[in-house]
Short mmCIF file of C-alpha atoms in Angstrom, two decimals:
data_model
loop_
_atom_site.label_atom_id
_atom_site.label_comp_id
_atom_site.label_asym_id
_atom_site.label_seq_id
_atom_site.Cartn_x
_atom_site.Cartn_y
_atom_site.Cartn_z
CA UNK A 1 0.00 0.00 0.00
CA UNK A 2 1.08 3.45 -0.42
CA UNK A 3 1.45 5.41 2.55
CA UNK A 4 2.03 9.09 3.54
CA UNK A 5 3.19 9.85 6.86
CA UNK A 6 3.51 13.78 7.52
CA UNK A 7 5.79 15.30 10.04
CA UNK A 8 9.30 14.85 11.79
CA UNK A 9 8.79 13.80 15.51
CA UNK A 10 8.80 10.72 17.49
CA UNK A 11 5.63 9.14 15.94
CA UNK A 12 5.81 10.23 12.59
CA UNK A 13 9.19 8.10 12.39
CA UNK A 14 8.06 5.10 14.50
CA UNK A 15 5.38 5.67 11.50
CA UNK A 16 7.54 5.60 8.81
CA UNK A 17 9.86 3.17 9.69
CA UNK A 18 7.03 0.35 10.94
CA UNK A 19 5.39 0.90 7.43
CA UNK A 20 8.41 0.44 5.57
CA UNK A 21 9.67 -2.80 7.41
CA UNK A 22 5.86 -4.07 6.91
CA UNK A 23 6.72 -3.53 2.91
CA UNK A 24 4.43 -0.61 2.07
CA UNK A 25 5.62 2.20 0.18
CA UNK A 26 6.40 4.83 2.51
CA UNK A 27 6.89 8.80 1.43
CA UNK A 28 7.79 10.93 4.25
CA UNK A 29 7.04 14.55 4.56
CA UNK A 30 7.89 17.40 7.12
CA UNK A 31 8.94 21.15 6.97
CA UNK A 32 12.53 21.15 8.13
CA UNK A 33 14.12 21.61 4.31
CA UNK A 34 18.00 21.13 5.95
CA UNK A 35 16.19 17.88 8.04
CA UNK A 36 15.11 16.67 4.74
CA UNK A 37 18.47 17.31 2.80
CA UNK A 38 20.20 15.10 5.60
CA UNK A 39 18.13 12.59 5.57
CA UNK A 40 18.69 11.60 1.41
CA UNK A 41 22.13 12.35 1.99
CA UNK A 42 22.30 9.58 5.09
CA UNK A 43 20.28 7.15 2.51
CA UNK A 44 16.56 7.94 2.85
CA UNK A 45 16.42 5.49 5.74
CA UNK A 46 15.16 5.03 9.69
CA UNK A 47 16.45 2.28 11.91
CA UNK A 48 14.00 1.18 13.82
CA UNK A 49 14.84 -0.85 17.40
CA UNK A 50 12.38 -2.87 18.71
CA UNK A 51 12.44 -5.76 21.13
CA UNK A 52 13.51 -8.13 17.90
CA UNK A 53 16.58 -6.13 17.57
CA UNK A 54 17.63 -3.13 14.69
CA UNK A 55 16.40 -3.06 11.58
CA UNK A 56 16.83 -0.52 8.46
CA UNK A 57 13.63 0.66 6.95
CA UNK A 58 14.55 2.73 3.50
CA UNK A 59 11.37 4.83 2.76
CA UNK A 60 10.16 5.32 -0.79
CA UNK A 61 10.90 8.86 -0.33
CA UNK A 62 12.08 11.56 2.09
CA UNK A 63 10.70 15.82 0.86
CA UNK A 64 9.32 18.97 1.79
CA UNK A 65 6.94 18.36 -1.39
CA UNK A 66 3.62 17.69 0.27
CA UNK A 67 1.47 17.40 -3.04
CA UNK A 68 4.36 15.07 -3.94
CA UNK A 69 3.86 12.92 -0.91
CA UNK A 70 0.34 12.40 -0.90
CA UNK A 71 -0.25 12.10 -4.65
CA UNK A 72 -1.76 8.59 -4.99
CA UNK A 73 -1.59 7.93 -1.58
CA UNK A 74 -4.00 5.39 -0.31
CA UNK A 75 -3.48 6.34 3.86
CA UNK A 76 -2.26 9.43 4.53
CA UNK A 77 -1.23 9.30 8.23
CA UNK A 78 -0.37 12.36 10.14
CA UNK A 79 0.59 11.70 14.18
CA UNK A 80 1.65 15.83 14.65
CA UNK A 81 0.46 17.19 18.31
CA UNK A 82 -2.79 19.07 17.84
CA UNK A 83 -1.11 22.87 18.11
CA UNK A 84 0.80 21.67 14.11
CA UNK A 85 -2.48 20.58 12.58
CA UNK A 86 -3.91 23.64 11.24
CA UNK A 87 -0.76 24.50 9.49
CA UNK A 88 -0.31 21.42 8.04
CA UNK A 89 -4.03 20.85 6.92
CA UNK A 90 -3.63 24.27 4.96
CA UNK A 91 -0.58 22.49 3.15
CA UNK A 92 -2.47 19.28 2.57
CA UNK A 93 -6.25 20.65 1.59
CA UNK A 94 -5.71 21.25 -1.78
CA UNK A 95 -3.89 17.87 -2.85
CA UNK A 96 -6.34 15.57 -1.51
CA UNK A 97 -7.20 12.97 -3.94
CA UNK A 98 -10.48 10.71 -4.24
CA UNK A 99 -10.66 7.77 -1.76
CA UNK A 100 -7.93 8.70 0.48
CA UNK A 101 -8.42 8.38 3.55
CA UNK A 102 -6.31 10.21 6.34
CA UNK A 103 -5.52 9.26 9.83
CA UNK A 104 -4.76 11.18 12.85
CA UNK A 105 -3.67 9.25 15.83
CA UNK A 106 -4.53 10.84 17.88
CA UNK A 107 -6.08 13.85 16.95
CA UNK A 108 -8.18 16.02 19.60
CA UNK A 109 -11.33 16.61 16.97
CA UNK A 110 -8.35 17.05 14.47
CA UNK A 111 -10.09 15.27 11.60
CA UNK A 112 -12.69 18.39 11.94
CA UNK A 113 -9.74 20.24 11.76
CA UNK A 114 -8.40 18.90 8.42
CA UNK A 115 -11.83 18.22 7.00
CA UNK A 116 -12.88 21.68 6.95
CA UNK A 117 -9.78 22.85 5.47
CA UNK A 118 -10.28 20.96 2.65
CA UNK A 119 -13.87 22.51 2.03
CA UNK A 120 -12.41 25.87 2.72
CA UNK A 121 -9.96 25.21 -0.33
CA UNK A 122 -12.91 24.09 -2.28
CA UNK A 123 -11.58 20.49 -2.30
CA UNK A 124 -14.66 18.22 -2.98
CA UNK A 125 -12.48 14.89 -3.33
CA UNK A 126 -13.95 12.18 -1.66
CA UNK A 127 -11.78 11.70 1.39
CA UNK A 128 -12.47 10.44 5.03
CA UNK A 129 -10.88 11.69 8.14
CA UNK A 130 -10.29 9.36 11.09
CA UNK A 131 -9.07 9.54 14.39
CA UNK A 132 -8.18 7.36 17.32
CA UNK A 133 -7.17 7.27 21.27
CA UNK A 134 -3.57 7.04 21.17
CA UNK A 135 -0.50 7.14 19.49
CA UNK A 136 -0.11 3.04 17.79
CA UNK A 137 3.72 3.39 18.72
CA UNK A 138 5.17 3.81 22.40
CA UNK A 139 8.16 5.68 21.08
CA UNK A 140 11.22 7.59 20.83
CA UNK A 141 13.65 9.10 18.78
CA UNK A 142 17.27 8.05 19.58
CA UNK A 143 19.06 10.04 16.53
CA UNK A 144 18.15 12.36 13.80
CA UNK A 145 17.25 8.91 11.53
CA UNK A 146 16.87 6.22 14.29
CA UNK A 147 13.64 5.46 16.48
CA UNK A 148 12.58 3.15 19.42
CA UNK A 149 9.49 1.59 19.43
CA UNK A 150 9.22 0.42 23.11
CA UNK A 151 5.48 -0.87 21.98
CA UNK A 152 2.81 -1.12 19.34
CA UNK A 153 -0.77 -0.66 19.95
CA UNK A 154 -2.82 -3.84 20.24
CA UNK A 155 -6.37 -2.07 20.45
CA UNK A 156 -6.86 1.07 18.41
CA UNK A 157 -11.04 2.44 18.29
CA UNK A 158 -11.08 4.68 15.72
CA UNK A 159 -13.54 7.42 14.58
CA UNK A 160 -14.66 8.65 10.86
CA UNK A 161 -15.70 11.56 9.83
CA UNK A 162 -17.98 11.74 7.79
CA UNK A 163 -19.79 8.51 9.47
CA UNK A 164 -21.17 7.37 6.19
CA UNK A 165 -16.94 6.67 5.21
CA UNK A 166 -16.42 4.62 8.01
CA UNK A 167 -16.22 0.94 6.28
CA UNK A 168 -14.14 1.91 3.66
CA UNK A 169 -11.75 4.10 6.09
CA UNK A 170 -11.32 1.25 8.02
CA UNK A 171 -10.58 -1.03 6.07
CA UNK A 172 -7.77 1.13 4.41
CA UNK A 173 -6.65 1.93 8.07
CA UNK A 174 -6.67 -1.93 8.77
CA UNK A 175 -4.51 -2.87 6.05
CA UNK A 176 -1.62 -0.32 7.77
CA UNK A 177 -2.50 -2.12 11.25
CA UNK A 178 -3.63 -5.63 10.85
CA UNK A 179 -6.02 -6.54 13.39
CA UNK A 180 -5.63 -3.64 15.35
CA UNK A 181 -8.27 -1.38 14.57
CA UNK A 182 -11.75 -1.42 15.57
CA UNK A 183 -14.96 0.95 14.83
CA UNK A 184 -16.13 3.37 17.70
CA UNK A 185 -18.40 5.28 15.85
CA UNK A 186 -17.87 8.99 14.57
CA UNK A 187 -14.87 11.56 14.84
CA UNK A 188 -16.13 13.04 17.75
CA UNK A 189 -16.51 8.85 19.44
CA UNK A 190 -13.06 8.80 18.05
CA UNK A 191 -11.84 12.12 19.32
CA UNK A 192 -13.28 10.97 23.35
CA UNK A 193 -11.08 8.20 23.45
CA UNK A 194 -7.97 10.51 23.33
CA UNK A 195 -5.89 9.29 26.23
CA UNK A 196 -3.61 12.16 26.57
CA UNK A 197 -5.73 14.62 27.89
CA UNK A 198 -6.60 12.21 30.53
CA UNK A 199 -3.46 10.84 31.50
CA UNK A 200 -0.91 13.95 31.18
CA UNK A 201 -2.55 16.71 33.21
CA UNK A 202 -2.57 15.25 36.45
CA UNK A 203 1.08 13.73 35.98
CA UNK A 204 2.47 17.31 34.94
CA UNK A 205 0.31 19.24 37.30
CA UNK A 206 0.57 17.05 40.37
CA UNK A 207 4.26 16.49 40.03
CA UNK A 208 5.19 20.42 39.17
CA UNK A 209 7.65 20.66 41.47
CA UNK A 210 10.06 17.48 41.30
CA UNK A 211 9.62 18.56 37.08
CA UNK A 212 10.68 21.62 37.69
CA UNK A 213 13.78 20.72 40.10
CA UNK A 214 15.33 17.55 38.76
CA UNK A 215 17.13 17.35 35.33
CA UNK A 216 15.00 14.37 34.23
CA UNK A 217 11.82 13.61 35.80
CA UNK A 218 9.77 10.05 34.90
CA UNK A 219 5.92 10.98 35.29
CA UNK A 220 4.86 7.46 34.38
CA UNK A 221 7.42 6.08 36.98
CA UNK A 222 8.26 8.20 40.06
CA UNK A 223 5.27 10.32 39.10
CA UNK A 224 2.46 7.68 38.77
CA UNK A 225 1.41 7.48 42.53
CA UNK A 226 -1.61 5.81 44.20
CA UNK A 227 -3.38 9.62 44.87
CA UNK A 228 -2.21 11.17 41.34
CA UNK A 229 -3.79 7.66 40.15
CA UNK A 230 -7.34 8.10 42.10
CA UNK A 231 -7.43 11.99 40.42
CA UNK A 232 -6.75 10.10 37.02
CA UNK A 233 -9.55 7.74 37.10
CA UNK A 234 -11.85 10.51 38.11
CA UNK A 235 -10.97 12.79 35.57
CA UNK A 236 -11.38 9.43 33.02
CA UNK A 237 -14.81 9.16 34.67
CA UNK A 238 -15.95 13.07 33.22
CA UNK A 239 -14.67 11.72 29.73
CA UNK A 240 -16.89 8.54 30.14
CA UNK A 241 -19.86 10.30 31.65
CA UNK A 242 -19.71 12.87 28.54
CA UNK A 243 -19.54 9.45 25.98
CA UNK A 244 -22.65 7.98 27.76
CA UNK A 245 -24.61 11.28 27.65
CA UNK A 246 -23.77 11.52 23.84
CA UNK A 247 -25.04 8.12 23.06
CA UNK A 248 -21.38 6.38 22.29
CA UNK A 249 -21.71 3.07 23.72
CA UNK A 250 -18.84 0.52 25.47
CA UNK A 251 -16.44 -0.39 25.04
CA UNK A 252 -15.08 3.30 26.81
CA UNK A 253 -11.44 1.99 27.08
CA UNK A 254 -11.14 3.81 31.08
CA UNK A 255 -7.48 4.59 31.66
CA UNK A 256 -7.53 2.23 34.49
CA UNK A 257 -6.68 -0.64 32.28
CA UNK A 258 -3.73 0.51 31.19
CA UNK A 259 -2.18 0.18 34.57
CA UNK A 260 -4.14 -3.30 34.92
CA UNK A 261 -2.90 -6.73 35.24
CA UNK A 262 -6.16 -8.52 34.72
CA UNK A 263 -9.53 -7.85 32.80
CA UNK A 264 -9.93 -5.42 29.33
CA UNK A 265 -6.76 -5.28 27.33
CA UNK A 266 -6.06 -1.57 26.76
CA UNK A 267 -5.00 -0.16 23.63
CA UNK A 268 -1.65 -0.72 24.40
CA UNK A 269 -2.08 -3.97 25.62
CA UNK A 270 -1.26 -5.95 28.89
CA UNK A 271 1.79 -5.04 30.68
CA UNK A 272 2.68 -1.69 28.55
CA UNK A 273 3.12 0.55 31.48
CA UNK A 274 5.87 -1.58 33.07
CA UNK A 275 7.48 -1.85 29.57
CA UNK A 276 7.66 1.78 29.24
CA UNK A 277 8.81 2.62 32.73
CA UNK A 278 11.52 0.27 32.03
CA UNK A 279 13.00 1.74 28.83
CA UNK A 280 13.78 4.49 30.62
CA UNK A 281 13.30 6.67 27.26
CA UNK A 282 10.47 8.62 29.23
CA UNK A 283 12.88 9.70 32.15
CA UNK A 284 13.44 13.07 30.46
CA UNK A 285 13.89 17.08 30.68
CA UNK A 286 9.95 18.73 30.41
CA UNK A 287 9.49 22.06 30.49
CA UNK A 288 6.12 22.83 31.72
CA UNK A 289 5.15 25.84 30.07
CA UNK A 290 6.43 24.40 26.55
CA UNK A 291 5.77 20.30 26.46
CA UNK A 292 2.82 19.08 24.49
CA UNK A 293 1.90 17.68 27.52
CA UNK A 294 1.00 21.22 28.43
CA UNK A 295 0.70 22.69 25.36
CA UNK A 296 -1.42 19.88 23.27
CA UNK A 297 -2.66 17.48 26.21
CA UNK A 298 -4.12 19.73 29.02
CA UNK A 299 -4.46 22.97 26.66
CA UNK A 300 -6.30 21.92 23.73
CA UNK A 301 -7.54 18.57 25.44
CA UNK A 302 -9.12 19.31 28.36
CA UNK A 303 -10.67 22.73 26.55
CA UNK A 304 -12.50 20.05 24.15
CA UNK A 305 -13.89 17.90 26.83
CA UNK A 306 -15.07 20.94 28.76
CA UNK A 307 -16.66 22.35 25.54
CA UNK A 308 -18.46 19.37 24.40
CA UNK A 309 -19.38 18.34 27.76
CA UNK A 310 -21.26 22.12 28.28
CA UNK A 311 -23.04 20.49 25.18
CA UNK A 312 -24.04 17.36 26.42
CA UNK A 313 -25.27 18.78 30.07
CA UNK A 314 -22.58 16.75 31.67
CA UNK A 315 -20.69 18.35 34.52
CA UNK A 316 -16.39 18.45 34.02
CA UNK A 317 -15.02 19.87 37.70
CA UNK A 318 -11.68 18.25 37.44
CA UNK A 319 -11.00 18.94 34.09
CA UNK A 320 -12.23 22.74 34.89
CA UNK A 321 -9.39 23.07 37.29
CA UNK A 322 -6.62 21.44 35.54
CA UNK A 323 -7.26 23.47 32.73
CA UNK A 324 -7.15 26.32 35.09
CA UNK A 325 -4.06 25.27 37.06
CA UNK A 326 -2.36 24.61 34.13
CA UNK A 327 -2.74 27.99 32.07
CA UNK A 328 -1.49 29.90 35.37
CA UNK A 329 1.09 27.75 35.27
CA UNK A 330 1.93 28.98 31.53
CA UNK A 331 0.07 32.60 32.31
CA UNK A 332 -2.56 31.74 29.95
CA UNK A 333 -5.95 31.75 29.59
CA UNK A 334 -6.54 28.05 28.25
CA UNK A 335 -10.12 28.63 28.25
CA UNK A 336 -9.52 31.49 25.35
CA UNK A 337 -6.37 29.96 23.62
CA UNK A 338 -7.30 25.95 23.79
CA UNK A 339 -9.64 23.88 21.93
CA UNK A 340 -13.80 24.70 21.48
CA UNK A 341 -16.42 23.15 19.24
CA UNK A 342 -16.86 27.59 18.59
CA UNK A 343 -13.29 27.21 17.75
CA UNK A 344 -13.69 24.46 15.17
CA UNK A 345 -16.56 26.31 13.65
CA UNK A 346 -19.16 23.82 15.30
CA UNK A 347 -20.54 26.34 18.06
CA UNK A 348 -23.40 26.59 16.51
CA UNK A 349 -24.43 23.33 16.20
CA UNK A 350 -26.93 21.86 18.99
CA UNK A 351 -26.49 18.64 19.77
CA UNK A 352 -28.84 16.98 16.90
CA UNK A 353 -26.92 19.52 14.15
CA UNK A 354 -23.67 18.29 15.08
CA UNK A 355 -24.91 14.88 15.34
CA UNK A 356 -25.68 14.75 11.82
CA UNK A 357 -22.73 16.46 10.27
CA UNK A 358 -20.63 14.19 11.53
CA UNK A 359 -23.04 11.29 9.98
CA UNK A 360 -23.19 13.08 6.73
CA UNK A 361 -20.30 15.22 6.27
CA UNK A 362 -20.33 18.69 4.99
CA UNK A 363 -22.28 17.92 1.89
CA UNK A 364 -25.59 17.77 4.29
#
């Protein structure tokens, strides 16, 4: 299959590379012109390490050309935090092709994001947008061409936008992650599984001040406490209570399995936690006010689940105070700057408008 992955970060080469190894053709895109020009000169390859060992993945190709990366492109996968997606939906929206279908894991509402940039560039290709709960690589980049996958996803739900695309973009998604993905619905279904903004703001919030005073901090180690873990299935429980008063049915993936030894498998599957702990890749520098953590996770994340739980009559205390904790942290106004169905363009939607644009797409 022919794949696009755009960007430059940790996921978008865990991306790349996994593709490549599984035999698809694999173009790579991001910004950084001099990033690109090193990476043809070094071969047009990623090493990926894995518990099996090293291996060299050589991509199809490595450019700053986004039409050129996309063009006959059957998945066009884009794992950039939330904050990049704007710009690089602007880039993309006019080179959409008929029956691609892109894929933003995860995305924060971000298929909204990228679908309405292609109707604002009058692109009327037939294209569906998806979106999932997580990132399908544990991951980290070691070197400028070399990535560590500590693990890959075993569970991924995934949303389409518009709903009436979701067969065929899962199949196309499937083919990339073979027996991995599963239907939860709409963008919006897809969009409430988002882990990150569930996970992150109490590890970053509650644990401010060892952050701030050692050199390297592990959140999901040192950090991940039996009281920071009671806060983090409560705030899970306002992201579950808004699902349920929307309509989206179980599975709800809670965070809690993640951390659990028996029962659901999580998306990342059983024992993932300890496996990442133990890489010791996430025992790193974070600077609060900058991280995506901050920046993508609490910001934008938390402003989304407030916004569409004010829709769905659902109460969101926790998530109220993080996201107020963590702009005075940054001396921001997250409420202003983050996330918002008015944001998007959807405020206003009730709850049966929005309902059926993301059934039927813009074309309702």
């Amino acid at each position: 299959m022919k794949i696009a992955v755009l960007g430059g970060g940790n996921g978008s080469f865990a991306a790349a590379g996994d593709f490549a190894l599984q035999g698809h053709d694999v173009r790579l895109w991001r910004r950084d012109a001099d990033a690109v020009a090193a990476h043809r000169v070094a071969g047009s390859c990623i090493v990926v390490k894995d518990v099996d060992g090293r291996h060299e993945a050589r991509l199809g190709l490595v450019t700053t050309d986004i039409r050129a990366a996309v063009d006959g492109a059957e998945l066009i996968l884009c794992p950039a935090p939330a904050f990049a997606q704007a710009d690089i939906a602007g880039q993309l929206a006019p080179h959409l092709q008929d029956g691609q279908v892109v894929f933003l894991p995860p995305a924060t509402f971000g298929s909204m994001v990228f679908a309405r940039a292609a109707r604002d560039a009058g692109n009327t290709a037939r294209v569906a947008f998806a979106e999932t709960g997580t990132l399908p690589w544990l991951t980290r980049k070691h070197g400028p061409f070399e990535v560590a996958i500590t693990i890959r996803a075993k569970r991924l739900p995934v949303g389409v936008f518009p709903l009436t695309e979701a067969a065929r973009a899962l199949d196309v998604i499937g083919q990339a992650f073979p027996g991995v993905i599963g239907p939860c619905g709409d963008a919006l279904s897809g969009a409430l599984m988002n882990a990150g903004p569930i996970i992150h703001p109490p590890l970053i919030v509650m644990n401010a001040g060892p952050i701030e005073h050692f050199e390297r901090w592990d959140i999901h180690k040192e950090g991940t406490q039996t009281p920071i873990r009671r806060v983090t299935d409560a705030l899970d429980a306002e992201r579950i209570a808004v699902r349920e008063a929307l309509g989206y049915g179980a599975p709800h993936f809670p965070l809690a399995d993640h951390y659990a030894s028996e029962g659901e498998i999580w998306m990342y599957g059983r024992g993932s936690h300890d496996r990442l702990t133990d890489s010791g890749d996430w025992r790193e520098r974070l600077v609060l006010t900058e991280h995506r953590y901050m920046r993508e996770d609490l910001r934008m994340g938390l402003s989304l689940l407030i916004s569409v739980a004010e829709l769905a009559g659902v109460a969101t205390p926790l998530a109220r105070a993080f996201l107020s904790i963590g702009g005075a942290i940054c001396g921001e106004d997250f409420s202003v700057t983050g996330r918002t169905l008015a944001s998007l363009g959807l405020g206003h939607l009730d709850r049966n408008g929005l309902q059926a644009l993301l059934r039927e797409g813009f074309a309702q």
